[in-house]
Amino acid sequence: MIENQTPCRFIGFDCGFKALESDEIHMASLILLDMNMPSIDGVEMFRKLGELNITQPLALLSGENSLFLKNAASLAQMHGLTILDSIEKPLSANKLTSLYKSLCETSRAQKQDNQTNQYSNEEILNGLQNEEFTGHLQPKVCCKTEEILGVEVLARWIHPTDGIVSPFFFIELLENLGKTSLLSSQLLLQTVQFWSQNKKAVSRIQFSINISANELEDVNLPERFYTICSEYGMPTSSITLEVTESNVINDIKHSLDVLLRLKLKGFKLSIDDFGTGYSSMKQLNELPFDELKIDRCFVDGCSQDASKKIIVSSTCEMANKLGLEVVAEGVEELADLNVVRQLGVKSVQGFYYFKPCSQQDFLTVISKNTADINRKIIKSK
Ligand code: C2E
Ligand code: CA
Ligand code: CA
């Protein structure tokens, strides 16, 4: 029984080979895998479980340290396995309870996903044609003063019947169709119009727009973006274009042409999801970026996880050497905020401060933030 209410059935095997031969392995809700078994070790088990096309989630158990468990989890994923969690031995009732909770949460989330509509290419393209997409704004906050320095424009589809649809349901499809530039241009135009209508409130705000790698193959992109900005008199230096790390590095020659010309036109450039690709300091030095965004997977929980903290710290050090500003993404907890602050990160984005909101709500947020900052300045005088 877990938490005195849910009965669970545990079946144990003293040897991995017996487990592999058993039907139970195909029926279990969760497979607990001890990495250090004498007859067949956990790494060999990954291979065998992968060959059996096991789809149930696994929890890894080991006496080795957390870095080992993390590396093992990466290998398991390469074998197509799903890792729910990794646990250092000894196993305790508390650890089992939290494992059970995350298993319940994951299956609830999966059920929701399965219930959610999947949209066809045609529906998405029609939505774009009908200008049903809009940008929600997530503030970027200065670590020291808590002043809002900028916002990231995050695409949302305002679906006529389903309401607000997350990018999860359309970005990948649009990328496969090579049609993200339609979305970027619409979001840029909306952003520029918003700026032009609210110049007083947002004059100091830096607006960040996401662009996909395939857009960097379009040599006309710098001119097109420049024209949109100049039509409304918005300085291009108030726009930052975010591109994900792995995508730029994969095709440097094409990317560099367009990136350099965007820079010449005055746009700021940001390297997004940093740490998820494999770029080296040398490669980064060859690219004209102004800002580096450390991916959420390293920031979230960095106060509890020594290796995450090392990654954040060394990324900051490298970014400083290259003259790049650092943004930490996905800050949800005060403890993590304190760590990134102490490591010299200049600004953060995350649910700790703000979730993405509509343009209208952002105007309320920015006016409150401006008033708070002014009060702080008066107090300190
Ligand atoms: P991203 O560029 O890394 O954007 C940050 C994502 O993290 C956003 O998800 C944001 O809502 C979420 N986030 C921010 N802070 C937190 C936090 O503290 N906790 C958690 N759990 N999440 C946080 P969203 O809006 O769902 O966007 C997902 C991704 O879709 C974006 O990741 C970006 O890669 C892509 N995307 C969004 N809009 C566009 C767009 O206009 N064009 C392109 N090409 N991609 C876009
Ligand atoms: Ca981004
Ligand atoms: Ca990101």
PDB file of C-alpha atoms in Angstrom, residues 30-258:
ATOM      1  CA  LEU A  30       6.748   0.457 -13.943  1.00  0.00           C
ATOM      2  CA  ILE A  31      10.010  -1.496 -14.145  1.00  0.00           C
ATOM      3  CA  LEU A  32      12.501  -0.915 -11.340  1.00  0.00           C
ATOM      4  CA  LEU A  33      15.936  -1.776 -12.692  1.00  0.00           C
ATOM      5  CA  ASP A  34      18.920  -2.326 -10.421  1.00  0.00           C
ATOM      6  CA  MET A  35      22.018  -1.299 -12.417  1.00  0.00           C
ATOM      7  CA  ASN A  36      24.421  -3.476 -10.404  1.00  0.00           C
ATOM      8  CA  MET A  37      23.167  -7.031 -10.781  1.00  0.00           C
ATOM      9  CA  PRO A  38      25.681  -9.909 -10.901  1.00  0.00           C
ATOM     10  CA  SER A  39      24.368 -12.030 -13.822  1.00  0.00           C
ATOM     11  CA  ILE A  40      23.470  -9.237 -16.224  1.00  0.00           C
ATOM     12  CA  ASP A  41      24.141  -5.588 -15.466  1.00  0.00           C
ATOM     13  CA  GLY A  42      21.818  -2.645 -16.065  1.00  0.00           C
ATOM     14  CA  VAL A  43      23.595  -1.490 -19.245  1.00  0.00           C
ATOM     15  CA  GLU A  44      23.153  -4.923 -20.853  1.00  0.00           C
ATOM     16  CA  MET A  45      19.546  -4.893 -19.677  1.00  0.00           C
ATOM     17  CA  PHE A  46      18.956  -1.638 -21.616  1.00  0.00           C
ATOM     18  CA  ARG A  47      20.044  -3.374 -24.807  1.00  0.00           C
ATOM     19  CA  LYS A  48      17.787  -6.385 -24.162  1.00  0.00           C
ATOM     20  CA  LEU A  49      14.812  -4.244 -23.091  1.00  0.00           C
ATOM     21  CA  GLY A  50      15.286  -2.098 -26.190  1.00  0.00           C
ATOM     22  CA  GLU A  51      15.256  -5.225 -28.369  1.00  0.00           C
ATOM     23  CA  LEU A  52      11.997  -6.288 -26.688  1.00  0.00           C
ATOM     24  CA  ASN A  53      10.530  -2.852 -27.534  1.00  0.00           C
ATOM     25  CA  ILE A  54       9.581  -2.289 -23.921  1.00  0.00           C
ATOM     26  CA  THR A  55       7.398   0.808 -23.691  1.00  0.00           C
ATOM     27  CA  GLN A  56       6.729   0.926 -19.941  1.00  0.00           C
ATOM     28  CA  PRO A  57       8.647   3.501 -17.916  1.00  0.00           C
ATOM     29  CA  LEU A  58      11.764   2.449 -16.034  1.00  0.00           C
ATOM     30  CA  ALA A  59      13.180   3.657 -12.734  1.00  0.00           C
ATOM     31  CA  LEU A  60      16.934   3.105 -12.392  1.00  0.00           C
ATOM     32  CA  LEU A  61      18.393   2.049  -9.081  1.00  0.00           C
ATOM     33  CA  SER A  62      22.084   2.144  -8.217  1.00  0.00           C
ATOM     34  CA  GLY A  63      24.709   2.609  -5.561  1.00  0.00           C
ATOM     35  CA  GLU A  64      26.705   4.732  -8.054  1.00  0.00           C
ATOM     36  CA  ASN A  65      26.494   8.533  -7.868  1.00  0.00           C
ATOM     37  CA  SER A  66      23.894  10.733  -9.528  1.00  0.00           C
ATOM     38  CA  LEU A  67      26.157  11.553 -12.504  1.00  0.00           C
ATOM     39  CA  PHE A  68      26.439   7.839 -13.313  1.00  0.00           C
ATOM     40  CA  LEU A  69      22.657   7.506 -13.094  1.00  0.00           C
ATOM     41  CA  LYS A  70      22.207  10.479 -15.394  1.00  0.00           C
ATOM     42  CA  ASN A  71      24.609   9.039 -17.991  1.00  0.00           C
ATOM     43  CA  ALA A  72      22.852   5.691 -17.711  1.00  0.00           C
ATOM     44  CA  ALA A  73      19.473   7.368 -18.254  1.00  0.00           C
ATOM     45  CA  SER A  74      20.834   9.013 -21.448  1.00  0.00           C
ATOM     46  CA  LEU A  75      21.962   5.627 -22.767  1.00  0.00           C
ATOM     47  CA  ALA A  76      18.595   4.060 -21.942  1.00  0.00           C
ATOM     48  CA  GLN A  77      16.860   6.800 -23.904  1.00  0.00           C
ATOM     49  CA  MET A  78      19.115   6.060 -26.881  1.00  0.00           C
ATOM     50  CA  HIS A  79      17.743   2.501 -26.734  1.00  0.00           C
ATOM     51  CA  GLY A  80      14.238   3.964 -27.005  1.00  0.00           C
ATOM     52  CA  LEU A  81      13.419   3.370 -23.325  1.00  0.00           C
ATOM     53  CA  THR A  82      11.513   5.804 -21.121  1.00  0.00           C
ATOM     54  CA  ILE A  83      13.151   6.682 -17.820  1.00  0.00           C
ATOM     55  CA  LEU A  84      10.777   7.919 -15.157  1.00  0.00           C
ATOM     56  CA  ASP A  85      13.419   8.519 -12.505  1.00  0.00           C
ATOM     57  CA  SER A  86      16.836   7.476 -11.222  1.00  0.00           C
ATOM     58  CA  ILE A  87      17.290   6.618  -7.581  1.00  0.00           C
ATOM     59  CA  GLU A  88      20.421   6.225  -5.493  1.00  0.00           C
ATOM     60  CA  LYS A  89      20.397   3.214  -3.188  1.00  0.00           C
ATOM     61  CA  PRO A  90      19.238   2.444  -0.575  1.00  0.00           C
ATOM     62  CA  LEU A  91      15.609   2.393  -1.646  1.00  0.00           C
ATOM     63  CA  SER A  92      13.258   3.756   0.999  1.00  0.00           C
ATOM     64  CA  ALA A  93       9.503   4.013   1.478  1.00  0.00           C
ATOM     65  CA  ASN A  94       9.746   7.767   0.832  1.00  0.00           C
ATOM     66  CA  LYS A  95      11.586   7.283  -2.454  1.00  0.00           C
ATOM     67  CA  LEU A  96       9.039   4.671  -3.543  1.00  0.00           C
ATOM     68  CA  THR A  97       6.175   7.002  -2.668  1.00  0.00           C
ATOM     69  CA  SER A  98       7.565   9.861  -4.745  1.00  0.00           C
ATOM     70  CA  LEU A  99       8.231   7.432  -7.597  1.00  0.00           C
ATOM     71  CA  TYR A 100       4.615   6.320  -7.435  1.00  0.00           C
ATOM     72  CA  LYS A 101       3.433   9.931  -7.472  1.00  0.00           C
ATOM     73  CA  SER A 102       5.449  10.786 -10.581  1.00  0.00           C
ATOM     74  CA  LEU A 103       4.170   7.592 -12.245  1.00  0.00           C
ATOM     75  CA  CYS A 104       0.576   8.721 -11.589  1.00  0.00           C
ATOM     76  CA  GLU A 105       1.344  12.250 -12.861  1.00  0.00           C
ATOM     77  CA  THR A 106       2.994  10.925 -16.025  1.00  0.00           C
ATOM     78  CA  SER A 107       0.109   8.611 -16.880  1.00  0.00           C
ATOM     79  CA  ARG A 108      -2.389  11.417 -16.207  1.00  0.00           C
ATOM     80  CA  ALA A 109      -0.429  13.733 -18.545  1.00  0.00           C
ATOM     81  CA  GLN A 110      -0.268  10.984 -21.195  1.00  0.00           C
ATOM     82  CA  LYS A 111      -4.039  10.464 -21.011  1.00  0.00           C
ATOM     83  CA  GLN A 112      -4.562  14.200 -21.473  1.00  0.00           C
ATOM     84  CA  ASP A 113      -2.183  14.224 -24.444  1.00  0.00           C
ATOM     85  CA  ASN A 114      -4.014  11.332 -26.054  1.00  0.00           C
ATOM     86  CA  GLN A 115      -7.325  13.108 -25.612  1.00  0.00           C
ATOM     87  CA  THR A 116      -6.021  16.308 -27.142  1.00  0.00           C
ATOM     88  CA  ASN A 117      -6.806  16.939 -30.762  1.00  0.00           C
ATOM     89  CA  GLN A 118      -3.998  16.494 -33.215  1.00  0.00           C
ATOM     90  CA  TYR A 119      -4.199  19.042 -35.958  1.00  0.00           C
ATOM     91  CA  SER A 120      -3.628  18.361 -39.643  1.00  0.00           C
ATOM     92  CA  ASN A 121      -1.168  20.368 -41.745  1.00  0.00           C
ATOM     93  CA  GLU A 122      -4.100  21.862 -43.588  1.00  0.00           C
ATOM     94  CA  GLU A 123      -5.840  23.036 -40.387  1.00  0.00           C
ATOM     95  CA  ILE A 124      -2.658  24.685 -39.135  1.00  0.00           C
ATOM     96  CA  LEU A 125      -1.925  26.396 -42.452  1.00  0.00           C
ATOM     97  CA  ASN A 126      -5.545  27.604 -42.631  1.00  0.00           C
ATOM     98  CA  GLY A 127      -5.164  28.968 -39.103  1.00  0.00           C
ATOM     99  CA  LEU A 128      -2.075  30.872 -40.219  1.00  0.00           C
ATOM    100  CA  GLN A 129      -3.830  32.150 -43.318  1.00  0.00           C
ATOM    101  CA  ASN A 130      -6.692  33.390 -41.122  1.00  0.00           C
ATOM    102  CA  GLU A 131      -4.207  35.052 -38.744  1.00  0.00           C
ATOM    103  CA  GLU A 132      -5.386  33.013 -35.757  1.00  0.00           C
ATOM    104  CA  PHE A 133      -1.900  32.923 -34.210  1.00  0.00           C
ATOM    105  CA  THR A 134      -0.726  35.382 -31.633  1.00  0.00           C
ATOM    106  CA  GLY A 135       2.235  35.900 -29.319  1.00  0.00           C
ATOM    107  CA  HIS A 136       1.970  35.499 -25.573  1.00  0.00           C
ATOM    108  CA  LEU A 137       4.625  37.439 -23.702  1.00  0.00           C
ATOM    109  CA  GLN A 138       6.870  36.099 -20.961  1.00  0.00           C
ATOM    110  CA  PRO A 139       8.888  38.753 -19.124  1.00  0.00           C
ATOM    111  CA  LYS A 140      12.637  38.519 -18.690  1.00  0.00           C
ATOM    112  CA  VAL A 141      13.605  39.916 -15.285  1.00  0.00           C
ATOM    113  CA  CYS A 142      16.855  41.500 -14.063  1.00  0.00           C
ATOM    114  CA  CYS A 143      18.279  39.313 -11.282  1.00  0.00           C
ATOM    115  CA  LYS A 144      19.564  42.268  -9.278  1.00  0.00           C
ATOM    116  CA  THR A 145      16.752  44.826  -9.487  1.00  0.00           C
ATOM    117  CA  GLU A 146      13.774  42.630 -10.505  1.00  0.00           C
ATOM    118  CA  GLU A 147      13.051  45.117 -13.273  1.00  0.00           C
ATOM    119  CA  ILE A 148      11.456  43.688 -16.434  1.00  0.00           C
ATOM    120  CA  LEU A 149      14.105  44.071 -19.139  1.00  0.00           C
ATOM    121  CA  GLY A 150      12.419  42.273 -21.978  1.00  0.00           C
ATOM    122  CA  VAL A 151       9.826  39.759 -23.107  1.00  0.00           C
ATOM    123  CA  GLU A 152       9.905  36.596 -25.146  1.00  0.00           C
ATOM    124  CA  VAL A 153       7.121  36.311 -27.717  1.00  0.00           C
ATOM    125  CA  LEU A 154       5.757  32.749 -27.545  1.00  0.00           C
ATOM    126  CA  ALA A 155       3.396  31.560 -30.256  1.00  0.00           C
ATOM    127  CA  ARG A 156      -0.161  30.566 -29.332  1.00  0.00           C
ATOM    128  CA  TRP A 157      -2.878  29.447 -31.702  1.00  0.00           C
ATOM    129  CA  ILE A 158      -6.220  30.970 -30.709  1.00  0.00           C
ATOM    130  CA  HIS A 159      -8.225  28.113 -32.161  1.00  0.00           C
ATOM    131  CA  PRO A 160     -11.837  28.980 -33.105  1.00  0.00           C
ATOM    132  CA  THR A 161     -13.258  26.032 -31.105  1.00  0.00           C
ATOM    133  CA  ASP A 162     -10.426  24.652 -28.933  1.00  0.00           C
ATOM    134  CA  GLY A 163      -9.209  27.902 -27.369  1.00  0.00           C
ATOM    135  CA  ILE A 164      -5.506  28.535 -26.712  1.00  0.00           C
ATOM    136  CA  VAL A 165      -3.292  25.873 -28.323  1.00  0.00           C
ATOM    137  CA  SER A 166       0.361  25.484 -27.235  1.00  0.00           C
ATOM    138  CA  PRO A 167       3.272  25.479 -29.738  1.00  0.00           C
ATOM    139  CA  PHE A 168       3.801  21.820 -28.890  1.00  0.00           C
ATOM    140  CA  PHE A 169       0.930  21.052 -31.303  1.00  0.00           C
ATOM    141  CA  PHE A 170       2.080  23.070 -34.305  1.00  0.00           C
ATOM    142  CA  ILE A 171       5.756  24.164 -34.290  1.00  0.00           C
ATOM    143  CA  GLU A 172       7.229  20.809 -35.266  1.00  0.00           C
ATOM    144  CA  LEU A 173       4.628  20.387 -38.021  1.00  0.00           C
ATOM    145  CA  LEU A 174       5.313  23.869 -39.364  1.00  0.00           C
ATOM    146  CA  GLU A 175       9.061  23.181 -39.224  1.00  0.00           C
ATOM    147  CA  ASN A 176       8.600  19.967 -41.216  1.00  0.00           C
ATOM    148  CA  LEU A 177       6.563  21.895 -43.781  1.00  0.00           C
ATOM    149  CA  GLY A 178       9.196  24.658 -43.881  1.00  0.00           C
ATOM    150  CA  LYS A 179       6.467  27.202 -43.053  1.00  0.00           C
ATOM    151  CA  THR A 180       7.619  28.710 -39.756  1.00  0.00           C
ATOM    152  CA  SER A 181       8.616  31.924 -41.550  1.00  0.00           C
ATOM    153  CA  LEU A 182       4.908  32.689 -42.075  1.00  0.00           C
ATOM    154  CA  LEU A 183       4.450  32.467 -38.301  1.00  0.00           C
ATOM    155  CA  SER A 184       7.581  34.494 -37.465  1.00  0.00           C
ATOM    156  CA  SER A 185       6.609  37.285 -39.841  1.00  0.00           C
ATOM    157  CA  GLN A 186       3.084  37.479 -38.383  1.00  0.00           C
ATOM    158  CA  LEU A 187       4.401  37.506 -34.794  1.00  0.00           C
ATOM    159  CA  LEU A 188       7.032  40.110 -35.649  1.00  0.00           C
ATOM    160  CA  LEU A 189       4.397  42.331 -37.273  1.00  0.00           C
ATOM    161  CA  GLN A 190       2.074  41.980 -34.239  1.00  0.00           C
ATOM    162  CA  THR A 191       4.980  42.773 -31.917  1.00  0.00           C
ATOM    163  CA  VAL A 192       5.985  45.858 -33.893  1.00  0.00           C
ATOM    164  CA  GLN A 193       2.357  47.070 -33.933  1.00  0.00           C
ATOM    165  CA  PHE A 194       2.062  46.461 -30.168  1.00  0.00           C
ATOM    166  CA  TRP A 195       5.270  48.447 -29.645  1.00  0.00           C
ATOM    167  CA  SER A 196       4.013  51.257 -31.847  1.00  0.00           C
ATOM    168  CA  GLN A 197       0.652  51.473 -29.989  1.00  0.00           C
ATOM    169  CA  ASN A 198       2.240  51.370 -26.509  1.00  0.00           C
ATOM    170  CA  LYS A 199       5.547  53.164 -27.062  1.00  0.00           C
ATOM    171  CA  LYS A 200       5.502  54.950 -23.724  1.00  0.00           C
ATOM    172  CA  ALA A 201       4.945  51.816 -21.632  1.00  0.00           C
ATOM    173  CA  VAL A 202       7.311  49.523 -23.525  1.00  0.00           C
ATOM    174  CA  SER A 203      10.025  51.832 -24.857  1.00  0.00           C
ATOM    175  CA  ARG A 204      12.757  50.172 -22.747  1.00  0.00           C
ATOM    176  CA  ILE A 205      11.548  46.612 -23.370  1.00  0.00           C
ATOM    177  CA  GLN A 206      13.579  44.244 -25.517  1.00  0.00           C
ATOM    178  CA  PHE A 207      11.312  41.913 -27.565  1.00  0.00           C
ATOM    179  CA  SER A 208      12.574  38.392 -28.319  1.00  0.00           C
ATOM    180  CA  ILE A 209      11.151  36.397 -31.226  1.00  0.00           C
ATOM    181  CA  ASN A 210      11.888  32.715 -31.894  1.00  0.00           C
ATOM    182  CA  ILE A 211      12.994  31.678 -35.339  1.00  0.00           C
ATOM    183  CA  SER A 212      13.547  28.145 -36.611  1.00  0.00           C
ATOM    184  CA  ALA A 213      16.756  26.965 -38.221  1.00  0.00           C
ATOM    185  CA  ASN A 214      15.203  26.523 -41.666  1.00  0.00           C
ATOM    186  CA  GLU A 215      14.420  30.253 -41.723  1.00  0.00           C
ATOM    187  CA  LEU A 216      18.146  30.955 -41.647  1.00  0.00           C
ATOM    188  CA  GLU A 217      18.364  29.382 -45.111  1.00  0.00           C
ATOM    189  CA  ASP A 218      16.222  32.197 -46.507  1.00  0.00           C
ATOM    190  CA  VAL A 219      18.623  34.922 -47.621  1.00  0.00           C
ATOM    191  CA  ASN A 220      15.730  37.423 -47.851  1.00  0.00           C
ATOM    192  CA  LEU A 221      14.888  37.113 -44.137  1.00  0.00           C
ATOM    193  CA  PRO A 222      17.026  40.077 -42.926  1.00  0.00           C
ATOM    194  CA  GLU A 223      15.457  42.409 -45.500  1.00  0.00           C
ATOM    195  CA  ARG A 224      11.914  41.187 -44.744  1.00  0.00           C
ATOM    196  CA  PHE A 225      12.287  41.657 -40.986  1.00  0.00           C
ATOM    197  CA  TYR A 226      13.943  45.039 -41.462  1.00  0.00           C
ATOM    198  CA  THR A 227      11.063  46.253 -43.658  1.00  0.00           C
ATOM    199  CA  ILE A 228       8.463  45.212 -41.037  1.00  0.00           C
ATOM    200  CA  CYS A 229      10.302  47.161 -38.313  1.00  0.00           C
ATOM    201  CA  SER A 230      10.985  50.278 -40.371  1.00  0.00           C
ATOM    202  CA  GLU A 231       7.342  50.522 -41.491  1.00  0.00           C
ATOM    203  CA  TYR A 232       6.432  51.346 -37.877  1.00  0.00           C
ATOM    204  CA  GLY A 233       9.690  53.067 -36.934  1.00  0.00           C
ATOM    205  CA  MET A 234      10.669  50.406 -34.401  1.00  0.00           C
ATOM    206  CA  PRO A 235      14.447  50.239 -33.875  1.00  0.00           C
ATOM    207  CA  THR A 236      15.740  46.825 -34.936  1.00  0.00           C
ATOM    208  CA  SER A 237      17.992  46.927 -31.842  1.00  0.00           C
ATOM    209  CA  SER A 238      14.839  46.432 -29.721  1.00  0.00           C
ATOM    210  CA  ILE A 239      14.308  43.021 -31.325  1.00  0.00           C
ATOM    211  CA  THR A 240      16.259  39.915 -30.354  1.00  0.00           C
ATOM    212  CA  LEU A 241      15.997  36.838 -32.552  1.00  0.00           C
ATOM    213  CA  GLU A 242      16.349  33.536 -30.707  1.00  0.00           C
ATOM    214  CA  VAL A 243      17.669  30.470 -32.509  1.00  0.00           C
ATOM    215  CA  THR A 244      18.218  27.107 -30.846  1.00  0.00           C
ATOM    216  CA  GLU A 245      21.810  26.039 -30.347  1.00  0.00           C
ATOM    217  CA  SER A 246      21.821  22.655 -32.064  1.00  0.00           C
ATOM    218  CA  ASN A 247      20.102  23.962 -35.184  1.00  0.00           C
ATOM    219  CA  VAL A 248      22.597  26.753 -35.847  1.00  0.00           C
ATOM    220  CA  ILE A 249      25.648  24.653 -35.266  1.00  0.00           C
ATOM    221  CA  ASN A 250      24.401  21.918 -37.607  1.00  0.00           C
ATOM    222  CA  ASP A 251      24.640  24.153 -40.639  1.00  0.00           C
ATOM    223  CA  ILE A 252      27.007  26.975 -39.815  1.00  0.00           C
ATOM    224  CA  LYS A 253      27.737  28.073 -43.396  1.00  0.00           C
ATOM    225  CA  HIS A 254      24.116  28.844 -44.261  1.00  0.00           C
ATOM    226  CA  SER A 255      23.250  30.212 -40.833  1.00  0.00           C
ATOM    227  CA  LEU A 256      26.241  32.522 -40.668  1.00  0.00           C
ATOM    228  CA  ASP A 257      25.355  34.358 -43.895  1.00  0.00           C
ATOM    229  CA  VAL A 258      21.875  35.297 -42.654  1.00  0.00           C
TER     230      VAL A 258
END
